[in-house]
Structure formats: structure tokens, C-alpha cells
Amino acid sequence: MKGFNFHSVKNVKEAKKLASGKSAFLAGGMTTIPAMKLRLASYSDIIDIKNIKDLSGIKVSSKSLKIGATTKHAEVAASKEVKKAISSLAHLADGIGDPQVRNRGTIGGSIANNDPAADYPAACLALNAIIHTSDRKIVSDKFFKGMFETALKKGELIQAVEFQVPDKSCYVKFPNPASRYAIVGVYVAKYKKEVNVAVTGVESAVFRCKKIESALKSNFSSSAIDGVKISSSGFNSDIHASSDYRAHLIKVLAKKAVAGCK
Amino acid sequence: MQKVSLEINGKKVSREIEDHTLLSTLLRDILSLTGTHIGCDTSQCGACVVHVDGKSVKSCTLFAADIHGSKVTTIEGLANNGKMHPMQEAFKKLHGLQCGFCTPGMVMSAVDLLKNNKKPSDQEIRDWLEGNICRCTGYQNIVAAVKEAASKM
């Protein structure tokens, strides 16, 4: 790995001041550090944000669940508040990577990285999340731009992710047996007036499957998905799964998610 | 350079290190605590698992500077006055290792499991050890050893 200057900061102002085109914010480092070790990424400055107090923690209201950017996956998975408000989100956090990754990795890091097969981006899209940053609030539909790309500008720091509490929801993924990343993951969330179906692992970035959404809007049941046709055009295809197989899995997992909604 | 102070296996340690020094590098190359192994070096195999402030983490994916002021326990810190930890005893008794390369990580990870789950089921043990790979594929005896240790702790 190439050398860099390590900075530990105490507040957002300090973090922003140090940020440049050649810096990276470090929370859990579960993606940043492997990428640096493989020399896929190198930075002149690493800005450690985990000691910024306000960035960690879970707040629940009747309509929303707000999770601080440096809150670890293990904390979300074990949180009684999260389990009560959106149990599918706690379940999702419990299925990320392995226990050691969950002890370090953070929600802010996961969505800032926007890995095409990451779990949290699917939760953001399905649960109408608002991304609170140091500069503004961004709705999820405008946040995830493409492979490893987000709407974040240089030096813009995610502070919290605010999820809208659904009537019921469920996340089901077909994990890669080695990494536990989603080969395909489908997050279904039902609200009073809408149904959101977010799919991860399939394209260059997470997306909402409008066809399944409209099928479920009129009839919220697994069987409503049977007639939906999913084209595999543009889907990821690799040694783990062909694009056709991924297209097939979307429907299988969406049906499971609808059946598992609570 | 960064000055990093840690408490490692109960002893206070301070070193001037390069900013990009990984915890695994500090332990093995600088402090000669070679019980912590490097297998894949890409945070998948779990041979490098140690405890930082009581929680199991992969030391190959952690900057030492990032945990300044923390308490670290490595495999060398488990034995007490020359007596093996019950987890180590159980791995020995039930042949929970073949080549032994993954064992330090397996043991450290399993000790963390039992902190929060005193009587884990086979499935819970297997789920927890998801991040620890044994290429001898000796998982049956590893799971048996963790259960044995749970009954003794």
C-alpha cells in the first residue's frame, strides 16, 4: 500500500477542512483498506471520522429511523430499536460480510462506497431513505449514481441515513457463499400508498424494479409476481451467476420477500 | 509517522510507526507477536483475528493508528500463567486443527462468540465462523471444539 498521512478528527468542520481531491474519509475501512492494499485506490490523506461523536447512534420516531453514519453493522443488527421499527433492516445488517466485518464496517461507509452488490443501498431505495450529509439532504433515488458512484461531492461527508418506517418489509438475498455479498438481493417495503422493490447485485448499481412494484401495488402477494417478465439485458454476468440466472433470481427472491414481509 | 500507544495482552506498548502500518504488521513485524497469522491479507480468511477493546476484528484490515489507546488481545494473550485458555484446550483435545494455520483466528473468533452466546448451537457456531476459513476443511472438529469449550467456560 502507498503511504499517506493519517488524521483523526473530532468534528465535521475539521474533517471538511482536511478533505481534498486526494483524501478519503475512513470509518470502518472494510472496503477502503482492502482497495488501498490492492492498489485499486491510493490517497495522500486518510481522515478518520469515527471519533466524531454526533455521527454514531440510532434515533427512532414514529415515522422514521435515523442511523448515524459511523454506526457499525453489528450495532444495527443488535439494536432493539431497529428490530422494533424495521426488523428487516436489522436482519440485513446481520447478514453483511462476517462478524469481524460487522464489528468495524459502517452504514455510511457502505453507502458512500456504493458497491454494486452491497446490501445497504437496497435498504435505502426500498425504505425511502434520506441521506443527511455535511452540506444537504439527498433522497436515495438521486444518491446512487452508478458503479461505486454517488451524488456525494468532494469533501462532502455523510452524517446520517434516515429511513421511512414501512407498514411491512423484508430483505432476501442470495449471498455469494464466500464473501456474503449479494449475488442478488431484493428488498420489498410496503407503505400505505406505495410498494418499493429495490434490487442489488444485478446491475452496475442498485435499482428499483418498477415492473414488480406495479404488479404488487394492485395485488400485494407472491403470486402477483408470477406474470412479470424480467429481461436480463444489461445485467451482470460473471463466474458466480449468468445474467439470465440473476433475472430468474430477482423474481424468486421478490416472491420470498413478499411472503416474508412483516 | 504516528505515535501509537496500545495495551497489548495487558502490557502497555508505545511505538513510532508509519501512518499506513496495519495492526497485523505492528503485531508481527514490529512486536514479534507472530501467533497472529496472515493468510489472505484481503480480510477474507480470518487467520489474523484479534480482539480490540473486547471485539473480534481482522488485524490485517485495520490501521494501528486508527485504534490508538485501545486494548488488544492476541492469541498469545489467552493463556493464563502457562495454562491454556479453555478454547485452546478444547481445540487440542478434539483435534480442532490440522495444519494449524487458521487456528489462532478460529480461537480468537470463537472466544468472542462465547462472550455473547454462552451456549451456541452448531448452526450459530458455523454462522459466527463465517469469516474464518480452514483450508484443511476441518470444520467438524472445530465446531465440536467450540461446543466443548462452551461447556467448560
PDB file of N, CA and C in Angstrom, chain B residues 52-110:
ATOM      1  N   VAL B  52      -9.977  -6.229  19.707  1.00  0.00           N
ATOM      2  CA  VAL B  52      -9.686  -4.818  20.004  1.00  0.00           C
ATOM      3  C   VAL B  52     -10.823  -4.308  20.879  1.00  0.00           C
ATOM      4  N   ASP B  53     -10.479  -3.874  22.074  1.00  0.00           N
ATOM      5  CA  ASP B  53     -11.477  -3.456  23.065  1.00  0.00           C
ATOM      6  C   ASP B  53     -12.588  -4.503  23.198  1.00  0.00           C
ATOM      7  N   GLY B  54     -12.163  -5.763  23.242  1.00  0.00           N
ATOM      8  CA  GLY B  54     -13.086  -6.862  23.524  1.00  0.00           C
ATOM      9  C   GLY B  54     -13.843  -7.406  22.334  1.00  0.00           C
ATOM     10  N   LYS B  55     -13.669  -6.815  21.156  1.00  0.00           N
ATOM     11  CA  LYS B  55     -14.415  -7.307  19.985  1.00  0.00           C
ATOM     12  C   LYS B  55     -13.469  -7.885  18.944  1.00  0.00           C
ATOM     13  N   SER B  56     -13.884  -8.987  18.314  1.00  0.00           N
ATOM     14  CA  SER B  56     -13.014  -9.616  17.322  1.00  0.00           C
ATOM     15  C   SER B  56     -12.998  -8.795  16.033  1.00  0.00           C
ATOM     16  N   VAL B  57     -11.805  -8.584  15.519  1.00  0.00           N
ATOM     17  CA  VAL B  57     -11.627  -7.825  14.278  1.00  0.00           C
ATOM     18  C   VAL B  57     -10.499  -8.463  13.479  1.00  0.00           C
ATOM     19  N   LYS B  58     -10.424  -8.103  12.198  1.00  0.00           N
ATOM     20  CA  LYS B  58      -9.344  -8.623  11.366  1.00  0.00           C
ATOM     21  C   LYS B  58      -8.189  -7.629  11.374  1.00  0.00           C
ATOM     22  N   SER B  59      -7.073  -8.053  11.948  1.00  0.00           N
ATOM     23  CA  SER B  59      -5.971  -7.108  12.167  1.00  0.00           C
ATOM     24  C   SER B  59      -5.269  -6.724  10.875  1.00  0.00           C
ATOM     25  N   CYS B  60      -5.515  -7.462   9.788  1.00  0.00           N
ATOM     26  CA  CYS B  60      -4.889  -7.105   8.510  1.00  0.00           C
ATOM     27  C   CYS B  60      -5.663  -5.996   7.814  1.00  0.00           C
ATOM     28  N   THR B  61      -6.818  -5.630   8.377  1.00  0.00           N
ATOM     29  CA  THR B  61      -7.651  -4.608   7.726  1.00  0.00           C
ATOM     30  C   THR B  61      -7.967  -3.499   8.726  1.00  0.00           C
ATOM     31  N   LEU B  62      -6.916  -3.046   9.381  1.00  0.00           N
ATOM     32  CA  LEU B  62      -7.065  -2.080  10.450  1.00  0.00           C
ATOM     33  C   LEU B  62      -5.743  -1.336  10.569  1.00  0.00           C
ATOM     34  N   PHE B  63      -5.799   0.001  10.484  1.00  0.00           N
ATOM     35  CA  PHE B  63      -4.569   0.758  10.710  1.00  0.00           C
ATOM     36  C   PHE B  63      -4.304   0.836  12.204  1.00  0.00           C
ATOM     37  N   ALA B  64      -3.058   0.576  12.582  1.00  0.00           N
ATOM     38  CA  ALA B  64      -2.713   0.627  14.006  1.00  0.00           C
ATOM     39  C   ALA B  64      -3.025   2.013  14.572  1.00  0.00           C
ATOM     40  N   ALA B  65      -2.787   3.061  13.753  1.00  0.00           N
ATOM     41  CA  ALA B  65      -3.041   4.425  14.226  1.00  0.00           C
ATOM     42  C   ALA B  65      -4.518   4.655  14.519  1.00  0.00           C
ATOM     43  N   ASP B  66      -5.363   3.879  13.846  1.00  0.00           N
ATOM     44  CA  ASP B  66      -6.814   4.025  13.980  1.00  0.00           C
ATOM     45  C   ASP B  66      -7.306   3.573  15.355  1.00  0.00           C
ATOM     46  N   ILE B  67      -6.534   2.733  16.033  1.00  0.00           N
ATOM     47  CA  ILE B  67      -7.008   2.209  17.321  1.00  0.00           C
ATOM     48  C   ILE B  67      -6.122   2.671  18.477  1.00  0.00           C
ATOM     49  N   HIS B  68      -5.474   3.811  18.278  1.00  0.00           N
ATOM     50  CA  HIS B  68      -4.642   4.407  19.332  1.00  0.00           C
ATOM     51  C   HIS B  68      -5.413   4.432  20.657  1.00  0.00           C
ATOM     52  N   GLY B  69      -4.775   3.950  21.721  1.00  0.00           N
ATOM     53  CA  GLY B  69      -5.411   3.971  23.045  1.00  0.00           C
ATOM     54  C   GLY B  69      -6.247   2.737  23.367  1.00  0.00           C
ATOM     55  N   SER B  70      -6.327   1.797  22.417  1.00  0.00           N
ATOM     56  CA  SER B  70      -7.195   0.625  22.637  1.00  0.00           C
ATOM     57  C   SER B  70      -6.477  -0.509  23.353  1.00  0.00           C
ATOM     58  N   LYS B  71      -7.287  -1.458  23.819  1.00  0.00           N
ATOM     59  CA  LYS B  71      -6.746  -2.698  24.398  1.00  0.00           C
ATOM     60  C   LYS B  71      -6.831  -3.798  23.347  1.00  0.00           C
ATOM     61  N   VAL B  72      -5.713  -4.459  23.127  1.00  0.00           N
ATOM     62  CA  VAL B  72      -5.658  -5.513  22.113  1.00  0.00           C
ATOM     63  C   VAL B  72      -5.318  -6.838  22.797  1.00  0.00           C
ATOM     64  N   THR B  73      -6.043  -7.890  22.429  1.00  0.00           N
ATOM     65  CA  THR B  73      -5.680  -9.232  22.893  1.00  0.00           C
ATOM     66  C   THR B  73      -5.377 -10.088  21.679  1.00  0.00           C
ATOM     67  N   THR B  74      -4.216 -10.729  21.692  1.00  0.00           N
ATOM     68  CA  THR B  74      -3.855 -11.637  20.605  1.00  0.00           C
ATOM     69  C   THR B  74      -3.868 -13.066  21.158  1.00  0.00           C
ATOM     70  N   ILE B  75      -3.637 -14.015  20.286  1.00  0.00           N
ATOM     71  CA  ILE B  75      -3.631 -15.423  20.709  1.00  0.00           C
ATOM     72  C   ILE B  75      -2.605 -15.647  21.839  1.00  0.00           C
ATOM     73  N   GLU B  76      -1.524 -14.859  21.829  1.00  0.00           N
ATOM     74  CA  GLU B  76      -0.506 -15.004  22.882  1.00  0.00           C
ATOM     75  C   GLU B  76      -1.039 -14.575  24.249  1.00  0.00           C
ATOM     76  N   GLY B  77      -2.114 -13.792  24.236  1.00  0.00           N
ATOM     77  CA  GLY B  77      -2.632 -13.255  25.496  1.00  0.00           C
ATOM     78  C   GLY B  77      -3.727 -14.099  26.127  1.00  0.00           C
ATOM     79  N   LEU B  78      -4.061 -15.230  25.517  1.00  0.00           N
ATOM     80  CA  LEU B  78      -5.175 -16.029  26.048  1.00  0.00           C
ATOM     81  C   LEU B  78      -4.774 -16.907  27.222  1.00  0.00           C
ATOM     82  N   ALA B  79      -3.604 -17.511  27.142  1.00  0.00           N
ATOM     83  CA  ALA B  79      -3.173 -18.407  28.222  1.00  0.00           C
ATOM     84  C   ALA B  79      -2.973 -17.607  29.504  1.00  0.00           C
ATOM     85  N   ASN B  80      -3.213 -18.264  30.637  1.00  0.00           N
ATOM     86  CA  ASN B  80      -3.103 -17.589  31.922  1.00  0.00           C
ATOM     87  C   ASN B  80      -2.066 -18.333  32.773  1.00  0.00           C
ATOM     88  N   ASN B  81      -0.956 -17.682  33.056  1.00  0.00           N
ATOM     89  CA  ASN B  81       0.134 -18.314  33.830  1.00  0.00           C
ATOM     90  C   ASN B  81       0.517 -19.688  33.279  1.00  0.00           C
ATOM     91  N   GLY B  82       0.669 -19.764  31.985  1.00  0.00           N
ATOM     92  CA  GLY B  82       1.106 -21.020  31.371  1.00  0.00           C
ATOM     93  C   GLY B  82       0.001 -22.041  31.183  1.00  0.00           C
ATOM     94  N   LYS B  83      -1.226 -21.705  31.661  1.00  0.00           N
ATOM     95  CA  LYS B  83      -2.335 -22.647  31.487  1.00  0.00           C
ATOM     96  C   LYS B  83      -3.170 -22.194  30.290  1.00  0.00           C
ATOM     97  N   MET B  84      -3.409 -23.134  29.373  1.00  0.00           N
ATOM     98  CA  MET B  84      -4.142 -22.770  28.165  1.00  0.00           C
ATOM     99  C   MET B  84      -5.559 -22.309  28.494  1.00  0.00           C
ATOM    100  N   HIS B  85      -6.067 -21.428  27.643  1.00  0.00           N
ATOM    101  CA  HIS B  85      -7.472 -20.996  27.716  1.00  0.00           C
ATOM    102  C   HIS B  85      -8.350 -22.216  27.392  1.00  0.00           C
ATOM    103  N   PRO B  86      -9.548 -22.311  27.997  1.00  0.00           N
ATOM    104  CA  PRO B  86     -10.419 -23.470  27.705  1.00  0.00           C
ATOM    105  C   PRO B  86     -10.660 -23.687  26.213  1.00  0.00           C
ATOM    106  N   MET B  87     -10.679 -22.601  25.439  1.00  0.00           N
ATOM    107  CA  MET B  87     -10.883 -22.759  23.993  1.00  0.00           C
ATOM    108  C   MET B  87      -9.676 -23.461  23.371  1.00  0.00           C
ATOM    109  N   GLN B  88      -8.477 -23.076  23.813  1.00  0.00           N
ATOM    110  CA  GLN B  88      -7.264 -23.725  23.294  1.00  0.00           C
ATOM    111  C   GLN B  88      -7.237 -25.198  23.714  1.00  0.00           C
ATOM    112  N   GLU B  89      -7.589 -25.457  24.977  1.00  0.00           N
ATOM    113  CA  GLU B  89      -7.651 -26.843  25.481  1.00  0.00           C
ATOM    114  C   GLU B  89      -8.583 -27.688  24.617  1.00  0.00           C
ATOM    115  N   ALA B  90      -9.755 -27.113  24.321  1.00  0.00           N
ATOM    116  CA  ALA B  90     -10.765 -27.862  23.559  1.00  0.00           C
ATOM    117  C   ALA B  90     -10.289 -28.136  22.133  1.00  0.00           C
ATOM    118  N   PHE B  91      -9.640 -27.155  21.500  1.00  0.00           N
ATOM    119  CA  PHE B  91      -9.109 -27.377  20.146  1.00  0.00           C
ATOM    120  C   PHE B  91      -8.069 -28.496  20.170  1.00  0.00           C
ATOM    121  N   LYS B  92      -7.246 -28.520  21.236  1.00  0.00           N
ATOM    122  CA  LYS B  92      -6.209 -29.562  21.338  1.00  0.00           C
ATOM    123  C   LYS B  92      -6.855 -30.937  21.548  1.00  0.00           C
ATOM    124  N   LYS B  93      -7.781 -30.967  22.513  1.00  0.00           N
ATOM    125  CA  LYS B  93      -8.399 -32.246  22.881  1.00  0.00           C
ATOM    126  C   LYS B  93      -9.174 -32.864  21.712  1.00  0.00           C
ATOM    127  N   LEU B  94      -9.908 -32.046  20.979  1.00  0.00           N
ATOM    128  CA  LEU B  94     -10.800 -32.583  19.940  1.00  0.00           C
ATOM    129  C   LEU B  94     -10.214 -32.467  18.524  1.00  0.00           C
ATOM    130  N   HIS B  95      -8.919 -32.236  18.431  1.00  0.00           N
ATOM    131  CA  HIS B  95      -8.256 -32.116  17.123  1.00  0.00           C
ATOM    132  C   HIS B  95      -8.960 -31.076  16.254  1.00  0.00           C
ATOM    133  N   GLY B  96      -9.186 -29.916  16.835  1.00  0.00           N
ATOM    134  CA  GLY B  96      -9.839 -28.830  16.098  1.00  0.00           C
ATOM    135  C   GLY B  96      -8.875 -28.135  15.153  1.00  0.00           C
ATOM    136  N   LEU B  97      -7.770 -28.784  14.848  1.00  0.00           N
ATOM    137  CA  LEU B  97      -6.830 -28.212  13.883  1.00  0.00           C
ATOM    138  C   LEU B  97      -6.087 -29.335  13.183  1.00  0.00           C
ATOM    139  N   GLN B  98      -5.721 -29.028  11.941  1.00  0.00           N
ATOM    140  CA  GLN B  98      -4.880 -29.984  11.217  1.00  0.00           C
ATOM    141  C   GLN B  98      -3.515 -29.333  10.979  1.00  0.00           C
ATOM    142  N   CYS B  99      -3.430 -28.444   9.976  1.00  0.00           N
ATOM    143  CA  CYS B  99      -2.124 -27.779   9.791  1.00  0.00           C
ATOM    144  C   CYS B  99      -1.924 -26.680  10.828  1.00  0.00           C
ATOM    145  N   GLY B 100      -3.016 -26.153  11.362  1.00  0.00           N
ATOM    146  CA  GLY B 100      -2.911 -25.164  12.438  1.00  0.00           C
ATOM    147  C   GLY B 100      -2.799 -23.718  12.000  1.00  0.00           C
ATOM    148  N   PHE B 101      -2.771 -23.480  10.707  1.00  0.00           N
ATOM    149  CA  PHE B 101      -2.549 -22.096  10.248  1.00  0.00           C
ATOM    150  C   PHE B 101      -3.708 -21.169  10.619  1.00  0.00           C
ATOM    151  N   CYS B 102      -4.928 -21.674  10.479  1.00  0.00           N
ATOM    152  CA  CYS B 102      -6.099 -20.827  10.729  1.00  0.00           C
ATOM    153  C   CYS B 102      -6.432 -20.741  12.215  1.00  0.00           C
ATOM    154  N   THR B 103      -5.790 -21.609  13.012  1.00  0.00           N
ATOM    155  CA  THR B 103      -6.209 -21.812  14.400  1.00  0.00           C
ATOM    156  C   THR B 103      -6.207 -20.556  15.267  1.00  0.00           C
ATOM    157  N   PRO B 104      -5.178 -19.705  15.200  1.00  0.00           N
ATOM    158  CA  PRO B 104      -5.222 -18.511  16.061  1.00  0.00           C
ATOM    159  C   PRO B 104      -6.473 -17.665  15.808  1.00  0.00           C
ATOM    160  N   GLY B 105      -6.817 -17.507  14.526  1.00  0.00           N
ATOM    161  CA  GLY B 105      -8.006 -16.717  14.180  1.00  0.00           C
ATOM    162  C   GLY B 105      -9.282 -17.414  14.610  1.00  0.00           C
ATOM    163  N   MET B 106      -9.327 -18.732  14.392  1.00  0.00           N
ATOM    164  CA  MET B 106     -10.507 -19.511  14.799  1.00  0.00           C
ATOM    165  C   MET B 106     -10.738 -19.371  16.307  1.00  0.00           C
ATOM    166  N   VAL B 107      -9.664 -19.520  17.060  1.00  0.00           N
ATOM    167  CA  VAL B 107      -9.770 -19.480  18.526  1.00  0.00           C
ATOM    168  C   VAL B 107     -10.212 -18.085  18.984  1.00  0.00           C
ATOM    169  N   MET B 108      -9.595 -17.045  18.428  1.00  0.00           N
ATOM    170  CA  MET B 108      -9.941 -15.681  18.850  1.00  0.00           C
ATOM    171  C   MET B 108     -11.382 -15.339  18.481  1.00  0.00           C
ATOM    172  N   SER B 109     -11.801 -15.796  17.305  1.00  0.00           N
ATOM    173  CA  SER B 109     -13.169 -15.534  16.875  1.00  0.00           C
ATOM    174  C   SER B 109     -14.149 -16.298  17.775  1.00  0.00           C
ATOM    175  N   ALA B 110     -13.841 -17.563  18.060  1.00  0.00           N
ATOM    176  CA  ALA B 110     -14.740 -18.392  18.878  1.00  0.00           C
ATOM    177  C   ALA B 110     -14.846 -17.861  20.306  1.00  0.00           C
TER     178      ALA B 110
END
